[in-house]
Short mmCIF file of C-alpha atoms in Angstrom, two decimals:
data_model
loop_
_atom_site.label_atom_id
_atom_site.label_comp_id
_atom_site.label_asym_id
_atom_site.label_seq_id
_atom_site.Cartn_x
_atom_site.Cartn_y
_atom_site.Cartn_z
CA UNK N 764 0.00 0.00 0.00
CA UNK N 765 1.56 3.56 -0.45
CA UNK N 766 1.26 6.03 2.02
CA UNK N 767 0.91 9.99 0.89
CA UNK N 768 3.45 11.89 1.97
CA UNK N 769 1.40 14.09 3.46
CA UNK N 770 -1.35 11.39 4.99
CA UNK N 771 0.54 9.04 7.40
CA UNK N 772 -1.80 6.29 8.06
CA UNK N 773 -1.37 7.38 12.23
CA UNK N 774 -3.39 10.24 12.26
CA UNK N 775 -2.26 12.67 15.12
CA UNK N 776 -2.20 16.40 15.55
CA UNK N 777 1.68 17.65 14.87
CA UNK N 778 3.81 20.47 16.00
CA UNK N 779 5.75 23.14 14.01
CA UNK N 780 8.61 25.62 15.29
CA UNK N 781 6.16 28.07 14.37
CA UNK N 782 3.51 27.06 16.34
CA UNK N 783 1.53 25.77 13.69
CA UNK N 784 -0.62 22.66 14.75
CA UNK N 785 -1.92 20.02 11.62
CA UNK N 786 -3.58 16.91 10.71
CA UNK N 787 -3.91 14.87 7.81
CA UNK N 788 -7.98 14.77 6.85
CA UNK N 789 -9.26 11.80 5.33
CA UNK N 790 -12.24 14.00 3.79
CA UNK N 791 -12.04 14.19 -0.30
CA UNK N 792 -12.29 18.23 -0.23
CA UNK N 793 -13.14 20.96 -3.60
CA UNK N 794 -13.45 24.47 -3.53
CA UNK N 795 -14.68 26.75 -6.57
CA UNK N 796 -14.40 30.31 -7.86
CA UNK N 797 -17.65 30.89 -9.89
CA UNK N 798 -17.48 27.65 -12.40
CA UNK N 799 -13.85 26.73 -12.27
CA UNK N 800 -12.64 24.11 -9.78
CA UNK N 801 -9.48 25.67 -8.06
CA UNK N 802 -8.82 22.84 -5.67
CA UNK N 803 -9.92 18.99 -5.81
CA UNK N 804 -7.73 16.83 -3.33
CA UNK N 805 -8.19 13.77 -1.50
CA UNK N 806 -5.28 14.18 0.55
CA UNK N 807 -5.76 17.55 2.49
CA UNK N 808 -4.13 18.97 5.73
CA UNK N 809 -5.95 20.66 8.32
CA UNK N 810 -3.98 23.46 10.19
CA UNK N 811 -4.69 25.74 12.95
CA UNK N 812 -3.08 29.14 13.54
CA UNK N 813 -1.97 30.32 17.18
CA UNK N 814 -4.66 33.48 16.33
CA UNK N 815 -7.48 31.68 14.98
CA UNK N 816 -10.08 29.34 16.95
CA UNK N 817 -10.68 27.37 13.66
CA UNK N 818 -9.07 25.27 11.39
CA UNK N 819 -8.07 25.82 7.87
CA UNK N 820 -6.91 23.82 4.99
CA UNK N 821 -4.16 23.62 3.22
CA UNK N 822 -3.78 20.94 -0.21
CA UNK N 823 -0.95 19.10 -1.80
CA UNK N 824 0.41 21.83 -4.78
CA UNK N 825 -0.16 19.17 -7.70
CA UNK N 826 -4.38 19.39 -6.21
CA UNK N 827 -4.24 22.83 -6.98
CA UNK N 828 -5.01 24.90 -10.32
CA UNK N 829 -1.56 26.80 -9.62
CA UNK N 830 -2.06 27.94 -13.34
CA UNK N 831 -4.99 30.26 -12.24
CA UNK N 832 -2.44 31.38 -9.31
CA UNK N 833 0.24 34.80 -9.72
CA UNK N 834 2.55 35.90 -7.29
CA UNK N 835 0.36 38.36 -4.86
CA UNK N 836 0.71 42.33 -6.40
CA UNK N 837 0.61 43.37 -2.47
CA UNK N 838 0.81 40.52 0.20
CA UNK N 839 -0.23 41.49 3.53
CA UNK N 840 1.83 41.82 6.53
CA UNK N 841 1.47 39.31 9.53
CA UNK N 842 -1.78 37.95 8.38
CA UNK N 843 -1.13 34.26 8.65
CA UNK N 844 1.76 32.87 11.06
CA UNK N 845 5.26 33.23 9.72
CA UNK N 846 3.41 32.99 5.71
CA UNK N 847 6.08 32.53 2.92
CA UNK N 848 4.45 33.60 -0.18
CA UNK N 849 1.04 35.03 -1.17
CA UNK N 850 -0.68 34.22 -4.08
CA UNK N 851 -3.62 36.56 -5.97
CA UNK N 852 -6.07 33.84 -8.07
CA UNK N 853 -7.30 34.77 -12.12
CA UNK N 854 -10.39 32.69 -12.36
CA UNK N 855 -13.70 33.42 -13.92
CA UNK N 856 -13.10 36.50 -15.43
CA UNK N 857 -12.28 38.13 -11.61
CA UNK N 858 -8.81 38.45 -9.62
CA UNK N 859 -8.95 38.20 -6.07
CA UNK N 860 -5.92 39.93 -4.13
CA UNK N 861 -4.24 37.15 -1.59
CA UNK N 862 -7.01 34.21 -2.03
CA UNK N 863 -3.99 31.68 -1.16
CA UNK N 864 -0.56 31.36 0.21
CA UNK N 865 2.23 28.83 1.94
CA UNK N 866 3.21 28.32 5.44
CA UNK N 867 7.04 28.28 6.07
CA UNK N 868 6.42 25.14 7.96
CA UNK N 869 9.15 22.19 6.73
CA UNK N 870 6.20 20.17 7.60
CA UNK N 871 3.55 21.92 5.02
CA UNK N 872 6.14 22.52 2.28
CA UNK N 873 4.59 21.69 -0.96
CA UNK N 874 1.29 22.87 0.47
CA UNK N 875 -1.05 25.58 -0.63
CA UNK N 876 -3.81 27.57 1.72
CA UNK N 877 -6.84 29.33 0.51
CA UNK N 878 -8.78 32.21 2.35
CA UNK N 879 -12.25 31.33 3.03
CA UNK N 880 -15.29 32.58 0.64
CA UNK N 881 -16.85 35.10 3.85
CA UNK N 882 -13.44 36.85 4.23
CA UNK N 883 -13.80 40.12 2.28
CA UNK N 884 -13.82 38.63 -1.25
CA UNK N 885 -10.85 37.14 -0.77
CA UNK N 886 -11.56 33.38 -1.05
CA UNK N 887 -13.52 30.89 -3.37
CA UNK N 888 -16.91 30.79 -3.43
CA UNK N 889 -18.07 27.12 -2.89
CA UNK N 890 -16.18 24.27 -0.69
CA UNK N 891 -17.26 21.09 -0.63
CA UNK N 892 -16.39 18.22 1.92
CA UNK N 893 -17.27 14.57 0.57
CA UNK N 894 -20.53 15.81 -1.84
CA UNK N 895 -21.60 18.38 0.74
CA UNK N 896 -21.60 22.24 0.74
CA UNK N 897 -19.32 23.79 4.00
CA UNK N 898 -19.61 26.96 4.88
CA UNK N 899 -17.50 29.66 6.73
CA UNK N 900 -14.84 27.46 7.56
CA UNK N 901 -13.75 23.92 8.01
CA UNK N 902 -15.68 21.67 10.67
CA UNK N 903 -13.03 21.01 13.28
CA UNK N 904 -13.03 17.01 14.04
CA UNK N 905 -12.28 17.95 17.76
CA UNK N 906 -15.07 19.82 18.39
CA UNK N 907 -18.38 18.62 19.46
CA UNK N 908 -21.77 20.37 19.23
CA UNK N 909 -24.60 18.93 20.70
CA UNK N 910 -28.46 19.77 21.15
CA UNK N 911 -30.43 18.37 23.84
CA UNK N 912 -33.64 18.77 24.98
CA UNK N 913 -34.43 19.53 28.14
CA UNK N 914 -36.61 20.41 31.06
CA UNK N 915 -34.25 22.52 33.83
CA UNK N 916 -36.18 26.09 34.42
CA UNK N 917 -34.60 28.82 32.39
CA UNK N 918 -34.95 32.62 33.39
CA UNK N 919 -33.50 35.68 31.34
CA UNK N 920 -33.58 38.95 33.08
CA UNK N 921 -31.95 42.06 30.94
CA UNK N 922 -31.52 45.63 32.83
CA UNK N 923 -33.67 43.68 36.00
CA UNK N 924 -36.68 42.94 33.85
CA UNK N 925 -37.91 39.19 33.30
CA UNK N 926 -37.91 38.69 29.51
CA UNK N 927 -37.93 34.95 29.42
CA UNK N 928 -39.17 31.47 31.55
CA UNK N 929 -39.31 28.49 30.24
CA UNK N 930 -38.92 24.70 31.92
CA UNK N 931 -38.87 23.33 28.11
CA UNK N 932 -35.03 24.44 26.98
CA UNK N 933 -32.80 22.37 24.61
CA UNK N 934 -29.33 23.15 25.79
CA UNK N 935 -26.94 23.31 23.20
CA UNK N 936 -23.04 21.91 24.17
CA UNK N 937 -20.01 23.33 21.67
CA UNK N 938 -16.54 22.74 22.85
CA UNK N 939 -14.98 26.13 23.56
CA UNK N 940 -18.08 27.87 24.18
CA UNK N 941 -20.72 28.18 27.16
CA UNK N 942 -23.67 26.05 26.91
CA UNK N 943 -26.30 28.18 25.06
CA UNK N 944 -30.15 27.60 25.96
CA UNK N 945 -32.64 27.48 23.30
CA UNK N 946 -35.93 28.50 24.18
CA UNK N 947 -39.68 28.10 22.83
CA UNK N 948 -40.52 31.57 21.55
CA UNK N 949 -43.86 31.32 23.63
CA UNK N 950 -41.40 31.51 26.35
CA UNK N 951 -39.95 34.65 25.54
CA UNK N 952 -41.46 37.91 25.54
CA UNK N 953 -40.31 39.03 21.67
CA UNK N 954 -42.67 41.54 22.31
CA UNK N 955 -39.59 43.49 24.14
CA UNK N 956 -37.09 42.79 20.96
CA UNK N 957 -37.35 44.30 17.19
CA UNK N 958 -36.28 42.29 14.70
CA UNK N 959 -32.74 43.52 12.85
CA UNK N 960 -31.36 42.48 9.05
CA UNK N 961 -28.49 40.28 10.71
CA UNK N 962 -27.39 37.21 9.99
CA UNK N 963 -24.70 34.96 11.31
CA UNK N 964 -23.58 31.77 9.30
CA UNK N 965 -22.05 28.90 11.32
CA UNK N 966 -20.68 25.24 10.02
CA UNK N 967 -22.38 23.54 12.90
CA UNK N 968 -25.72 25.30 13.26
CA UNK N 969 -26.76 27.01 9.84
CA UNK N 970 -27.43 30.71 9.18
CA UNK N 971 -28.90 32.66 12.27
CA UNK N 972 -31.40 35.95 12.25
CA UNK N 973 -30.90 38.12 14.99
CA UNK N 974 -33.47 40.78 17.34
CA UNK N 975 -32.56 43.54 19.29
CA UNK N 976 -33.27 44.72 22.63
CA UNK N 977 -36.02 47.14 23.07
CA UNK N 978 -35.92 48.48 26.34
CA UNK N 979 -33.73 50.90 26.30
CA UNK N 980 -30.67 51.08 29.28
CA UNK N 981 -26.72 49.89 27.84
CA UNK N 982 -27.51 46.68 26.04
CA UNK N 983 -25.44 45.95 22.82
CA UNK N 984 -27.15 45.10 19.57
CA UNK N 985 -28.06 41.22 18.12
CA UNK N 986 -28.10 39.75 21.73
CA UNK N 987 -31.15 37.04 20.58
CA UNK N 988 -31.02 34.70 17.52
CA UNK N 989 -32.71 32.04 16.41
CA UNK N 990 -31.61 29.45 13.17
CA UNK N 991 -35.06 28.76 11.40
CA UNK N 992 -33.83 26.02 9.06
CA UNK N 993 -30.85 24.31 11.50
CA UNK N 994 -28.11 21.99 9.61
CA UNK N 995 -29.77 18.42 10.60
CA UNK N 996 -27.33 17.45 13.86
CA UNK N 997 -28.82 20.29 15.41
CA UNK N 998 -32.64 20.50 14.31
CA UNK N 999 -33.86 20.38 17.71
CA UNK N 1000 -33.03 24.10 18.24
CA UNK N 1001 -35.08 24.55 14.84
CA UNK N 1002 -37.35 28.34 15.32
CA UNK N 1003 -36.54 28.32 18.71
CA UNK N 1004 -34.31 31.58 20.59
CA UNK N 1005 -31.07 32.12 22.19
CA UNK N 1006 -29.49 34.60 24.14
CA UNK N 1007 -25.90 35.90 24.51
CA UNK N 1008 -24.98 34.60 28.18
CA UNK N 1009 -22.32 37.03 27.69
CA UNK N 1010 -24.76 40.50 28.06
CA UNK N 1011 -27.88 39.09 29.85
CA UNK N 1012 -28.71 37.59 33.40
CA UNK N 1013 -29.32 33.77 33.39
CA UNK N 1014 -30.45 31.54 36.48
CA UNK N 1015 -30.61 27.98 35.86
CA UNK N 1016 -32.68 25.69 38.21
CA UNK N 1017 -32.56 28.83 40.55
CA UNK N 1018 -28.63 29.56 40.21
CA UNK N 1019 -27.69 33.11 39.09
CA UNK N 1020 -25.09 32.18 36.39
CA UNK N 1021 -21.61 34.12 35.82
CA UNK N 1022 -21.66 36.36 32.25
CA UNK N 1023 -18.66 33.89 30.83
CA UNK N 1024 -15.82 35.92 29.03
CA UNK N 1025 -15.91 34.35 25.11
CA UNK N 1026 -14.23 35.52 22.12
CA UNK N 1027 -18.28 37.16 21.56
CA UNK N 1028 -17.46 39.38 24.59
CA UNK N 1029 -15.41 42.07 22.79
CA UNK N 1030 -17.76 42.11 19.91
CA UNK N 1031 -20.53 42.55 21.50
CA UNK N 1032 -19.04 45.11 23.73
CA UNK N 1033 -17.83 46.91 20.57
CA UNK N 1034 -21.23 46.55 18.96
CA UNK N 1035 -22.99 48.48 21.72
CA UNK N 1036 -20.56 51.77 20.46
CA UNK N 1037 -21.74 51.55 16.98
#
């Protein structure tokens, strides 16, 4: 049997001096610019940067269309650990400035990254994992994200006032993240919240619509969402509502819960300025 370089048949999560992290992915991966296939490999590499909480991939150079690839016009500075060389792609009639370039890594050598489609027109615009559509950025394989119903008593207070109780929740687990508690919207007094024009995309959960608090007093944007068609390992939170622990007041089976410090907190925090 031959082994791919790249794709050890021991699959572990390796080290580089630059602090890179990686693992070989068994999943046959494609990504597209309008209707050209850029990448198509069967042997890609997951990596995670020391700045990012999510993984990215990077593919063997022969998967690659490196004809539709030019040395970048103006690479960026520091935007991906210790990068070697930027690339700009010509595909489908459209250049986009940095869509791809290599990690100094001995380890990734002979590898190419791509931006992601969401990042500023930067990236393709359709990855694929087996025959199914990702979106905003690679699943991680160590992360879990779990929906379960459930019937612990729920109460959301914002500025002191009671805006939700409900003993029907379905708590949803994600590694790296507090547990979030979806609630029925009879549950919830939407009454208090306007409804706003964003949306949130996630790999996990689907795309989210968001409402805003109502009442007045120093309460950010965006702070309750709800995903009304859920990716399938998560229907059971399917038209029901969530709020950011992060702003609001939550007691669980009568405890008064801690605001938890996420990677939301600053944005949320920066949101209430705009």
């Amino acid at each position: 049997m031959t082994t791919h370089p790249a794709h050890p048949t021991a699959r572990s999560i390796r080290t580089t001096p630059e602090g890179l992290l990686w693992e070989p992915s068994e999943r046959w991966v494609r990504g597209r610019k309008g209707d050209v296939t850029v990448v198509d490999s069967r042997h890609p590499v997951l990596v995670w940067e020391p700045r990012l909480p999510v993984p990215q991939y990077a593919f063997p150079r022969e998967d690659v269309r490196t004809d539709l690839l030019r040395p970048a016009k103006s690479p960026p500075a520091g935007s991906h650990t210790g990068s070697r060389t930027f690339y700009d792609l010509d595909a489908d009639g459209e250049v986009r400035a940095n869509a791809a370039w290599t990690f100094p890594a001995d380890d990734l050598a002979g590898h190419i990254a791509f931006e992601w489609f969401l990042r500023t027109d930067t990236g393709l615009d359709h990855w694929y994992e087996e025959d199914e559509e990702i979106f905003i950025h690679p699943r991680d394989p160590h992360k879990r994200v779990d929906a379960l119903a459930s019937s612990r008593h729920v109460r959301v207070e914002i500025e002191g006032r009671l805006v939700a109780d409900s003993h029907a929740p379905v708590l949803l687990f994600e590694t790296g993240l507090p547990t979030r508690y979806y609630l029925p919207r009879e549950d919830v007094r939407l009454d208090l919240f306007d409804a706003t024009d964003h949306h949130t995309g996630c790999p996990y959960k689907g795309t989210a619509a968001y409402w805003s608090w109502g009442g007045g007093g120093d309460v950010p944007p965006n702070i309750l969402w709800s995903y009304p068609e859920p990716l399938p390992a998560v229907k059971a939170v399917r038209g029901r509502v969530a709020f950011f622990n992060e702003v609001v007041d939550i007691t669980l089976d009568g405890e008064r819960l801690e605001r938890p410090d996420t990677p939301f907190s600053r944005m949320l925090r920066v949101g209430s300025r705009s």
